[in-house]
PDB file of C-alpha atoms and ligand atoms in Angstrom:
ATOM      1  CA  MET A   1      17.817  15.618  27.731  1.00  0.00           C
ATOM      2  CA  LEU A   2      15.752  12.682  26.538  1.00  0.00           C
ATOM      3  CA  LYS A   3      14.359  11.482  23.244  1.00  0.00           C
ATOM      4  CA  ILE A   4      11.965   8.627  22.671  1.00  0.00           C
ATOM      5  CA  SER A   5      10.705   7.508  19.307  1.00  0.00           C
ATOM      6  CA  GLN A   6       8.176   4.905  18.276  1.00  0.00           C
ATOM      7  CA  LEU A   7       8.376   3.192  21.614  1.00  0.00           C
ATOM      8  CA  HIS A   8       6.299   0.077  22.192  1.00  0.00           C
ATOM      9  CA  LYS A   9       5.799  -1.999  25.312  1.00  0.00           C
ATOM     10  CA  SER A  10       3.678  -5.075  25.961  1.00  0.00           C
ATOM     11  CA  TYR A  11       3.227  -7.145  29.088  1.00  0.00           C
ATOM     12  CA  PRO A  12       2.843 -10.906  28.697  1.00  0.00           C
ATOM     13  CA  ILE A  13      -0.512 -12.134  30.024  1.00  0.00           C
ATOM     14  CA  GLY A  14      -0.622 -15.926  29.996  1.00  0.00           C
ATOM     15  CA  ASP A  15      -0.367 -17.016  26.379  1.00  0.00           C
ATOM     16  CA  SER A  16      -1.162 -13.589  24.957  1.00  0.00           C
ATOM     17  CA  SER A  17       0.055 -10.079  25.740  1.00  0.00           C
ATOM     18  CA  LEU A  18      -1.223  -6.638  26.660  1.00  0.00           C
ATOM     19  CA  HIS A  19      -0.003  -3.886  24.340  1.00  0.00           C
ATOM     20  CA  VAL A  20       0.395  -0.933  26.739  1.00  0.00           C
ATOM     21  CA  LEU A  21       2.529   1.651  24.904  1.00  0.00           C
ATOM     22  CA  LYS A  22       1.760   1.919  21.215  1.00  0.00           C
ATOM     23  CA  GLY A  23       4.341   4.053  19.468  1.00  0.00           C
ATOM     24  CA  ILE A  24       5.288   6.870  21.837  1.00  0.00           C
ATOM     25  CA  ASP A  25       7.278   9.850  20.506  1.00  0.00           C
ATOM     26  CA  LEU A  26       8.508  12.217  23.202  1.00  0.00           C
ATOM     27  CA  GLU A  27      11.329  14.673  23.509  1.00  0.00           C
ATOM     28  CA  VAL A  28      12.101  16.519  26.750  1.00  0.00           C
ATOM     29  CA  ASN A  29      14.652  19.316  26.901  1.00  0.00           C
ATOM     30  CA  GLU A  30      16.645  20.636  29.812  1.00  0.00           C
ATOM     31  CA  GLY A  31      14.691  23.018  32.050  1.00  0.00           C
ATOM     32  CA  GLU A  32      11.249  21.691  31.129  1.00  0.00           C
ATOM     33  CA  MET A  33       8.518  20.838  33.618  1.00  0.00           C
ATOM     34  CA  VAL A  34       6.335  18.245  31.922  1.00  0.00           C
ATOM     35  CA  ALA A  35       3.160  16.581  33.172  1.00  0.00           C
ATOM     36  CA  ILE A  36       2.235  13.155  31.857  1.00  0.00           C
ATOM     37  CA  MET A  37      -1.541  13.028  32.185  1.00  0.00           C
ATOM     38  CA  GLY A  38      -4.007  10.267  31.580  1.00  0.00           C
ATOM     39  CA  SER A  39      -6.633   8.175  33.283  1.00  0.00           C
ATOM     40  CA  SER A  40      -5.765   5.100  35.285  1.00  0.00           C
ATOM     41  CA  GLY A  41      -4.387   2.326  33.091  1.00  0.00           C
ATOM     42  CA  SER A  42      -3.391   4.618  30.219  1.00  0.00           C
ATOM     43  CA  GLY A  43       0.276   3.629  30.535  1.00  0.00           C
ATOM     44  CA  LYS A  44       1.742   6.570  32.489  1.00  0.00           C
ATOM     45  CA  SER A  45       3.673   4.534  35.031  1.00  0.00           C
ATOM     46  CA  THR A  46       4.849   2.114  32.363  1.00  0.00           C
ATOM     47  CA  LEU A  47       6.273   5.032  30.396  1.00  0.00           C
ATOM     48  CA  LEU A  48       7.841   6.597  33.482  1.00  0.00           C
ATOM     49  CA  ASN A  49       9.407   3.279  34.499  1.00  0.00           C
ATOM     50  CA  ILE A  50      10.970   2.915  31.059  1.00  0.00           C
ATOM     51  CA  ILE A  51      12.269   6.492  31.141  1.00  0.00           C
ATOM     52  CA  GLY A  52      13.586   5.761  34.665  1.00  0.00           C
ATOM     53  CA  ILE A  53      15.401   2.643  33.397  1.00  0.00           C
ATOM     54  CA  LEU A  54      13.415   0.541  35.823  1.00  0.00           C
ATOM     55  CA  ASP A  55      11.858  -1.431  32.991  1.00  0.00           C
ATOM     56  CA  ASP A  56      12.771  -2.317  29.415  1.00  0.00           C
ATOM     57  CA  TYR A  57      10.783  -1.750  26.217  1.00  0.00           C
ATOM     58  CA  ASP A  58      10.143  -3.916  23.175  1.00  0.00           C
ATOM     59  CA  GLU A  59      10.526  -1.634  20.166  1.00  0.00           C
ATOM     60  CA  GLY A  60      11.657   1.885  19.360  1.00  0.00           C
ATOM     61  CA  ASP A  61      14.488   4.107  20.557  1.00  0.00           C
ATOM     62  CA  TYR A  62      15.283   5.820  23.818  1.00  0.00           C
ATOM     63  CA  THR A  63      18.236   8.135  24.353  1.00  0.00           C
ATOM     64  CA  LEU A  64      18.943   9.777  27.727  1.00  0.00           C
ATOM     65  CA  ASP A  65      21.547  12.523  27.868  1.00  0.00           C
ATOM     66  CA  GLY A  66      23.170  11.127  24.732  1.00  0.00           C
ATOM     67  CA  VAL A  67      23.229   7.522  25.994  1.00  0.00           C
ATOM     68  CA  VAL A  68      21.218   4.865  24.148  1.00  0.00           C
ATOM     69  CA  ILE A  69      19.113   3.079  26.758  1.00  0.00           C
ATOM     70  CA  LYS A  70      18.394  -0.420  25.498  1.00  0.00           C
ATOM     71  CA  ASP A  71      18.941  -3.905  26.903  1.00  0.00           C
ATOM     72  CA  LEU A  72      21.262  -2.651  29.623  1.00  0.00           C
ATOM     73  CA  THR A  73      22.622  -5.016  32.223  1.00  0.00           C
ATOM     74  CA  GLU A  74      21.204  -4.404  35.710  1.00  0.00           C
ATOM     75  CA  LYS A  75      24.592  -2.990  36.719  1.00  0.00           C
ATOM     76  CA  LYS A  76      24.738  -0.499  33.834  1.00  0.00           C
ATOM     77  CA  ALA A  77      21.097   0.487  34.409  1.00  0.00           C
ATOM     78  CA  ALA A  78      21.871   1.201  38.079  1.00  0.00           C
ATOM     79  CA  ILE A  79      24.862   3.322  37.103  1.00  0.00           C
ATOM     80  CA  TYR A  80      22.805   5.448  34.698  1.00  0.00           C
ATOM     81  CA  ARG A  81      19.927   5.746  37.175  1.00  0.00           C
ATOM     82  CA  ASN A  82      22.303   7.011  39.851  1.00  0.00           C
ATOM     83  CA  LYS A  83      24.010   9.362  37.468  1.00  0.00           C
ATOM     84  CA  PHE A  84      21.008  10.907  35.726  1.00  0.00           C
ATOM     85  CA  LEU A  85      17.781  10.307  37.619  1.00  0.00           C
ATOM     86  CA  GLY A  86      15.974  11.154  40.824  1.00  0.00           C
ATOM     87  CA  PHE A  87      12.665   9.512  41.788  1.00  0.00           C
ATOM     88  CA  ILE A  88       9.718  10.669  43.852  1.00  0.00           C
ATOM     89  CA  PHE A  89       6.823   8.288  44.534  1.00  0.00           C
ATOM     90  CA  GLN A  90       3.212   8.655  45.630  1.00  0.00           C
ATOM     91  CA  SER A  91       3.901   6.566  48.740  1.00  0.00           C
ATOM     92  CA  PHE A  92       7.196   8.364  49.547  1.00  0.00           C
ATOM     93  CA  ASN A  93       9.142   5.062  49.843  1.00  0.00           C
ATOM     94  CA  LEU A  94      11.132   6.178  52.867  1.00  0.00           C
ATOM     95  CA  ILE A  95      12.880   3.614  55.038  1.00  0.00           C
ATOM     96  CA  ASN A  96      10.855   3.471  58.243  1.00  0.00           C
ATOM     97  CA  TYR A  97      13.635   2.649  60.694  1.00  0.00           C
ATOM     98  CA  LYS A  98      15.936   5.394  59.402  1.00  0.00           C
ATOM     99  CA  ASN A  99      15.496   9.036  60.363  1.00  0.00           C
ATOM    100  CA  ALA A 100      14.985  11.857  57.858  1.00  0.00           C
ATOM    101  CA  LEU A 101      18.688  12.655  57.610  1.00  0.00           C
ATOM    102  CA  GLU A 102      19.655   8.996  57.125  1.00  0.00           C
ATOM    103  CA  ASN A 103      17.001   8.585  54.445  1.00  0.00           C
ATOM    104  CA  VAL A 104      18.382  11.538  52.507  1.00  0.00           C
ATOM    105  CA  ALA A 105      21.973  10.362  52.968  1.00  0.00           C
ATOM    106  CA  LEU A 106      21.358   6.778  51.867  1.00  0.00           C
ATOM    107  CA  PRO A 107      21.689   7.213  48.064  1.00  0.00           C
ATOM    108  CA  LEU A 108      24.959   9.044  48.673  1.00  0.00           C
ATOM    109  CA  TYR A 109      26.251   5.976  50.486  1.00  0.00           C
ATOM    110  CA  TYR A 110      25.545   3.964  47.341  1.00  0.00           C
ATOM    111  CA  GLN A 111      27.457   6.556  45.364  1.00  0.00           C
ATOM    112  CA  GLY A 112      30.472   5.755  47.527  1.00  0.00           C
ATOM    113  CA  MET A 113      30.555   9.145  49.221  1.00  0.00           C
ATOM    114  CA  LYS A 114      32.417   9.452  52.531  1.00  0.00           C
ATOM    115  CA  ARG A 115      30.348   9.630  55.722  1.00  0.00           C
ATOM    116  CA  LYS A 116      31.120  13.229  56.616  1.00  0.00           C
ATOM    117  CA  GLU A 117      30.370  14.496  53.119  1.00  0.00           C
ATOM    118  CA  ARG A 118      27.141  12.466  53.063  1.00  0.00           C
ATOM    119  CA  GLN A 119      25.990  14.055  56.305  1.00  0.00           C
ATOM    120  CA  GLU A 120      26.819  17.552  55.087  1.00  0.00           C
ATOM    121  CA  LYS A 121      25.063  17.057  51.802  1.00  0.00           C
ATOM    122  CA  ALA A 122      22.007  15.457  53.387  1.00  0.00           C
ATOM    123  CA  LYS A 123      21.771  18.348  55.854  1.00  0.00           C
ATOM    124  CA  TYR A 124      22.017  20.887  53.053  1.00  0.00           C
ATOM    125  CA  HIS A 125      19.160  19.259  51.179  1.00  0.00           C
ATOM    126  CA  LEU A 126      16.993  18.799  54.269  1.00  0.00           C
ATOM    127  CA  GLU A 127      17.432  22.492  54.950  1.00  0.00           C
ATOM    128  CA  LYS A 128      16.474  23.249  51.366  1.00  0.00           C
ATOM    129  CA  VAL A 129      13.137  21.476  51.846  1.00  0.00           C
ATOM    130  CA  GLY A 130      12.680  23.250  55.192  1.00  0.00           C
ATOM    131  CA  LEU A 131      13.104  20.217  57.421  1.00  0.00           C
ATOM    132  CA  LEU A 132      16.481  20.565  59.089  1.00  0.00           C
ATOM    133  CA  ASP A 133      14.771  20.696  62.489  1.00  0.00           C
ATOM    134  CA  TRP A 134      13.235  17.308  61.725  1.00  0.00           C
ATOM    135  CA  ALA A 135      16.507  15.613  60.753  1.00  0.00           C
ATOM    136  CA  HIS A 136      16.428  13.099  63.611  1.00  0.00           C
ATOM    137  CA  HIS A 137      12.774  12.177  63.355  1.00  0.00           C
ATOM    138  CA  LEU A 138      11.590   8.887  61.912  1.00  0.00           C
ATOM    139  CA  PRO A 139       9.162   8.890  58.971  1.00  0.00           C
ATOM    140  CA  ASN A 140       6.220   7.878  61.181  1.00  0.00           C
ATOM    141  CA  GLU A 141       6.746  11.082  63.187  1.00  0.00           C
ATOM    142  CA  LEU A 142       6.304  13.196  60.059  1.00  0.00           C
ATOM    143  CA  SER A 143       3.180  14.369  58.231  1.00  0.00           C
ATOM    144  CA  GLY A 144       2.536  13.249  54.644  1.00  0.00           C
ATOM    145  CA  GLY A 145       3.780  16.542  53.259  1.00  0.00           C
ATOM    146  CA  GLN A 146       6.926  16.356  55.379  1.00  0.00           C
ATOM    147  CA  LYS A 147       7.573  12.788  54.236  1.00  0.00           C
ATOM    148  CA  GLN A 148       7.298  13.869  50.627  1.00  0.00           C
ATOM    149  CA  ARG A 149       9.723  16.717  51.308  1.00  0.00           C
ATOM    150  CA  VAL A 150      12.211  14.241  52.748  1.00  0.00           C
ATOM    151  CA  ALA A 151      11.739  12.098  49.635  1.00  0.00           C
ATOM    152  CA  ILE A 152      12.371  15.159  47.449  1.00  0.00           C
ATOM    153  CA  ALA A 153      15.512  15.983  49.443  1.00  0.00           C
ATOM    154  CA  ARG A 154      16.660  12.383  48.974  1.00  0.00           C
ATOM    155  CA  ALA A 155      16.046  12.588  45.233  1.00  0.00           C
ATOM    156  CA  LEU A 156      17.913  15.893  45.001  1.00  0.00           C
ATOM    157  CA  ALA A 157      20.895  14.838  47.094  1.00  0.00           C
ATOM    158  CA  ALA A 158      22.421  12.882  44.231  1.00  0.00           C
ATOM    159  CA  ASP A 159      22.011  15.950  41.977  1.00  0.00           C
ATOM    160  CA  PRO A 160      20.035  14.243  39.199  1.00  0.00           C
ATOM    161  CA  LYS A 161      19.684  15.823  35.780  1.00  0.00           C
ATOM    162  CA  LEU A 162      16.082  14.698  35.612  1.00  0.00           C
ATOM    163  CA  LEU A 163      13.665  14.500  38.522  1.00  0.00           C
ATOM    164  CA  MET A 164      10.825  12.052  37.932  1.00  0.00           C
ATOM    165  CA  ALA A 165       7.700  11.874  40.046  1.00  0.00           C
ATOM    166  CA  ASP A 166       4.893   9.303  39.828  1.00  0.00           C
ATOM    167  CA  GLU A 167       1.736  10.857  41.327  1.00  0.00           C
ATOM    168  CA  PRO A 168       3.775  12.824  43.907  1.00  0.00           C
ATOM    169  CA  THR A 169       0.654  14.417  45.365  1.00  0.00           C
ATOM    170  CA  GLY A 170      -1.567  11.340  45.096  1.00  0.00           C
ATOM    171  CA  ALA A 171      -1.498  10.614  48.831  1.00  0.00           C
ATOM    172  CA  LEU A 172      -1.751  14.246  50.008  1.00  0.00           C
ATOM    173  CA  ASP A 173      -4.627  16.628  50.725  1.00  0.00           C
ATOM    174  CA  THR A 174      -5.102  19.594  48.381  1.00  0.00           C
ATOM    175  CA  THR A 175      -3.304  22.208  50.492  1.00  0.00           C
ATOM    176  CA  THR A 176      -0.289  19.942  51.001  1.00  0.00           C
ATOM    177  CA  SER A 177      -0.338  18.941  47.312  1.00  0.00           C
ATOM    178  CA  TYR A 178      -0.078  22.573  46.235  1.00  0.00           C
ATOM    179  CA  ASP A 179       2.638  23.135  48.783  1.00  0.00           C
ATOM    180  CA  ILE A 180       4.670  20.289  47.248  1.00  0.00           C
ATOM    181  CA  MET A 181       3.921  21.580  43.733  1.00  0.00           C
ATOM    182  CA  GLU A 182       5.099  25.048  44.748  1.00  0.00           C
ATOM    183  CA  PHE A 183       8.365  23.523  45.863  1.00  0.00           C
ATOM    184  CA  LEU A 184       8.710  21.564  42.610  1.00  0.00           C
ATOM    185  CA  GLN A 185       8.007  24.754  40.649  1.00  0.00           C
ATOM    186  CA  GLN A 186      10.783  26.530  42.551  1.00  0.00           C
ATOM    187  CA  LEU A 187      13.181  23.707  41.696  1.00  0.00           C
ATOM    188  CA  ASN A 188      12.221  24.092  38.051  1.00  0.00           C
ATOM    189  CA  ASP A 189      12.717  27.865  38.306  1.00  0.00           C
ATOM    190  CA  GLU A 190      16.269  27.047  39.420  1.00  0.00           C
ATOM    191  CA  GLY A 191      16.741  24.976  36.275  1.00  0.00           C
ATOM    192  CA  LYS A 192      15.875  21.428  37.318  1.00  0.00           C
ATOM    193  CA  THR A 193      14.144  19.331  34.649  1.00  0.00           C
ATOM    194  CA  LEU A 194      10.984  17.669  35.946  1.00  0.00           C
ATOM    195  CA  LEU A 195       8.699  14.941  34.670  1.00  0.00           C
ATOM    196  CA  ILE A 196       5.529  14.516  36.709  1.00  0.00           C
ATOM    197  CA  VAL A 197       2.955  11.792  36.237  1.00  0.00           C
ATOM    198  CA  THR A 198      -0.506  12.746  37.457  1.00  0.00           C
ATOM    199  CA  HIS A 199      -4.151  12.088  36.704  1.00  0.00           C
ATOM    200  CA  GLU A 200      -5.221  15.399  38.265  1.00  0.00           C
ATOM    201  CA  GLU A 201      -5.900  18.401  36.007  1.00  0.00           C
ATOM    202  CA  ASP A 202      -4.984  21.020  38.613  1.00  0.00           C
ATOM    203  CA  ILE A 203      -1.593  19.399  39.213  1.00  0.00           C
ATOM    204  CA  ALA A 204      -0.907  19.116  35.465  1.00  0.00           C
ATOM    205  CA  ALA A 205      -1.790  22.813  35.050  1.00  0.00           C
ATOM    206  CA  MET A 206       1.041  23.666  37.428  1.00  0.00           C
ATOM    207  CA  CYS A 207       3.548  22.254  34.949  1.00  0.00           C
ATOM    208  CA  LYS A 208       4.659  24.042  31.768  1.00  0.00           C
ATOM    209  CA  ARG A 209       3.742  21.350  29.307  1.00  0.00           C
ATOM    210  CA  VAL A 210       1.100  18.652  29.375  1.00  0.00           C
ATOM    211  CA  VAL A 211       1.423  15.347  27.530  1.00  0.00           C
ATOM    212  CA  ARG A 212      -1.861  13.430  27.452  1.00  0.00           C
ATOM    213  CA  LEU A 213      -1.823   9.658  27.153  1.00  0.00           C
ATOM    214  CA  ARG A 214      -4.815   7.551  26.265  1.00  0.00           C
ATOM    215  CA  ASP A 215      -4.643   3.802  25.794  1.00  0.00           C
ATOM    216  CA  GLY A 216      -0.906   3.949  25.260  1.00  0.00           C
ATOM    217  CA  VAL A 217      -0.961   6.710  22.648  1.00  0.00           C
ATOM    218  CA  ILE A 218      -0.105  10.399  23.068  1.00  0.00           C
ATOM    219  CA  MET A 219      -3.353  12.231  22.301  1.00  0.00           C
ATOM    220  CA  GLU A 220      -2.050  15.734  22.923  1.00  0.00           C
ATOM    221  CA  ASP A 221       1.253  17.395  23.781  1.00  0.00           C
ATOM    222  CA  LYS A 222       1.125  21.108  24.440  1.00  0.00           C
ATOM    223  CA  ILE A 223       2.762  24.000  26.223  1.00  0.00           C
ATOM    224  CA  VAL A 224       0.444  25.466  28.872  1.00  0.00           C
ATOM    225  CA  GLU A 225       0.408  28.689  30.802  1.00  0.00           C
ATOM    226  CA  GLN A 226       1.782  27.572  34.143  1.00  0.00           C
ATOM    227  CA  VAL A 227      -0.522  28.046  37.119  1.00  0.00           C
ATOM    228  CA  ARG A 228       1.643  29.056  40.079  1.00  0.00           C
ATOM    229  CA  ALA A 229       0.766  26.884  43.051  1.00  0.00           C
ATOM    230  CA  ALA A 230       1.496  29.737  45.454  1.00  0.00           C
ATOM    231  CA  THR A 231      -1.296  31.844  43.940  1.00  0.00           C
ATOM    232  CA  VAL A 232      -4.042  29.220  44.193  1.00  0.00           C
ATOM    233  CA  ASN A 233      -6.417  29.548  47.129  1.00  0.00           C
ATOM    234  CA  VAL A 234      -7.583  26.214  48.393  1.00  0.00           C
TER     235      VAL A 234
HETATM  236  P1  ADP B   1      -1.216   4.151  34.687  1.00  0.00           P
HETATM  237  O1  ADP B   1       0.036   4.459  35.448  1.00  0.00           O
HETATM  238  O2  ADP B   1      -1.531   5.157  33.636  1.00  0.00           O
HETATM  239  O3  ADP B   1      -2.384   3.919  35.582  1.00  0.00           O
HETATM  240  P2  ADP B   1       0.118   1.673  34.020  1.00  0.00           P
HETATM  241  O4  ADP B   1       1.262   2.026  33.159  1.00  0.00           O
HETATM  242  O5  ADP B   1       0.394   1.346  35.437  1.00  0.00           O
HETATM  243  O6  ADP B   1      -1.000   2.778  33.884  1.00  0.00           O
HETATM  244  O7  ADP B   1      -0.621   0.399  33.391  1.00  0.00           O
HETATM  245  C1  ADP B   1      -1.040   0.340  32.040  1.00  0.00           C
HETATM  246  C2  ADP B   1      -1.673  -1.027  31.786  1.00  0.00           C
HETATM  247  O8  ADP B   1      -0.680  -2.037  31.904  1.00  0.00           O
HETATM  248  C3  ADP B   1      -2.775  -1.378  32.769  1.00  0.00           C
HETATM  249  O9  ADP B   1      -3.774  -2.082  32.061  1.00  0.00           O
HETATM  250  C4  ADP B   1      -2.072  -2.294  33.748  1.00  0.00           C
HETATM  251  O10 ADP B   1      -2.977  -3.204  34.321  1.00  0.00           O
HETATM  252  C5  ADP B   1      -1.054  -2.993  32.886  1.00  0.00           C
HETATM  253  N1  ADP B   1       0.176  -3.366  33.611  1.00  0.00           N
HETATM  254  C6  ADP B   1       0.994  -2.506  34.293  1.00  0.00           C
HETATM  255  N2  ADP B   1       2.051  -3.157  34.798  1.00  0.00           N
HETATM  256  C7  ADP B   1       1.902  -4.458  34.440  1.00  0.00           C
HETATM  257  C8  ADP B   1       2.685  -5.658  34.669  1.00  0.00           C
HETATM  258  N3  ADP B   1       3.826  -5.615  35.353  1.00  0.00           N
HETATM  259  N4  ADP B   1       2.213  -6.814  34.146  1.00  0.00           N
HETATM  260  C9  ADP B   1       1.059  -6.847  33.442  1.00  0.00           C
HETATM  261  N5  ADP B   1       0.294  -5.771  33.186  1.00  0.00           N
HETATM  262  C10 ADP B   1       0.704  -4.598  33.675  1.00  0.00           C
HETATM  263 MG1   MG B   2       0.376   4.724  37.492  1.00  0.00          MG
END
């Protein structure tokens, strides 16, 4: 699915620079559910943004589904993002003046899908996250957990090969977090490949593999026995 080797990334800071990723090697195969763990500032989001083709890197190699991702034009990057990747964010990033259904349908519009097909597909995915009854509600009428479900439906609508989430439970209480994790586990059970950035141990333990970053270096990368969110009492 994806292969990264000896990846380096620095941010310019005035006359000098901040070396954030210092030689990352990472391979993720289809069907995996991987947590990227690390304390704040360890480089998790930087790595996820590079994998998500939202940012470029300085040195090393990155291949996504057989495509070399390096120095792409913004147009090419957008094409590959649409084709391969789905994103879920801590702050949901829904459009406030569009209802749940419209939010889910929006990426399909950018894919050039016809209106009727967009509506059908968006409905299907809203139903999948259990929110069909909420289709015509605006984001501010939804709870945090419901907003994140809409965001997941939106990410799934374009049928991405890889679903990427940056602190998807960071703005949710524990019960709702586990509820979202249970849903992500079910998606993985169905074969979806997931990459989840988190700084919380309990969330990482709900994945199947934990990659630990510290100061831009992978300290540990191991398969874990997956804790099923549904079995955890909060
Ligand atoms: P994490 O997600 O693990 O908290 P980040 O990848 O966001 O870490 O950040 C890693 C380091 O890079 C931090 O020191 C952060 O301040 C710095 N950083 C992140 N983005 C930028 C940027 N656009 N410009 C300069 N420094 C940045
Ligand atoms: Mg971050």
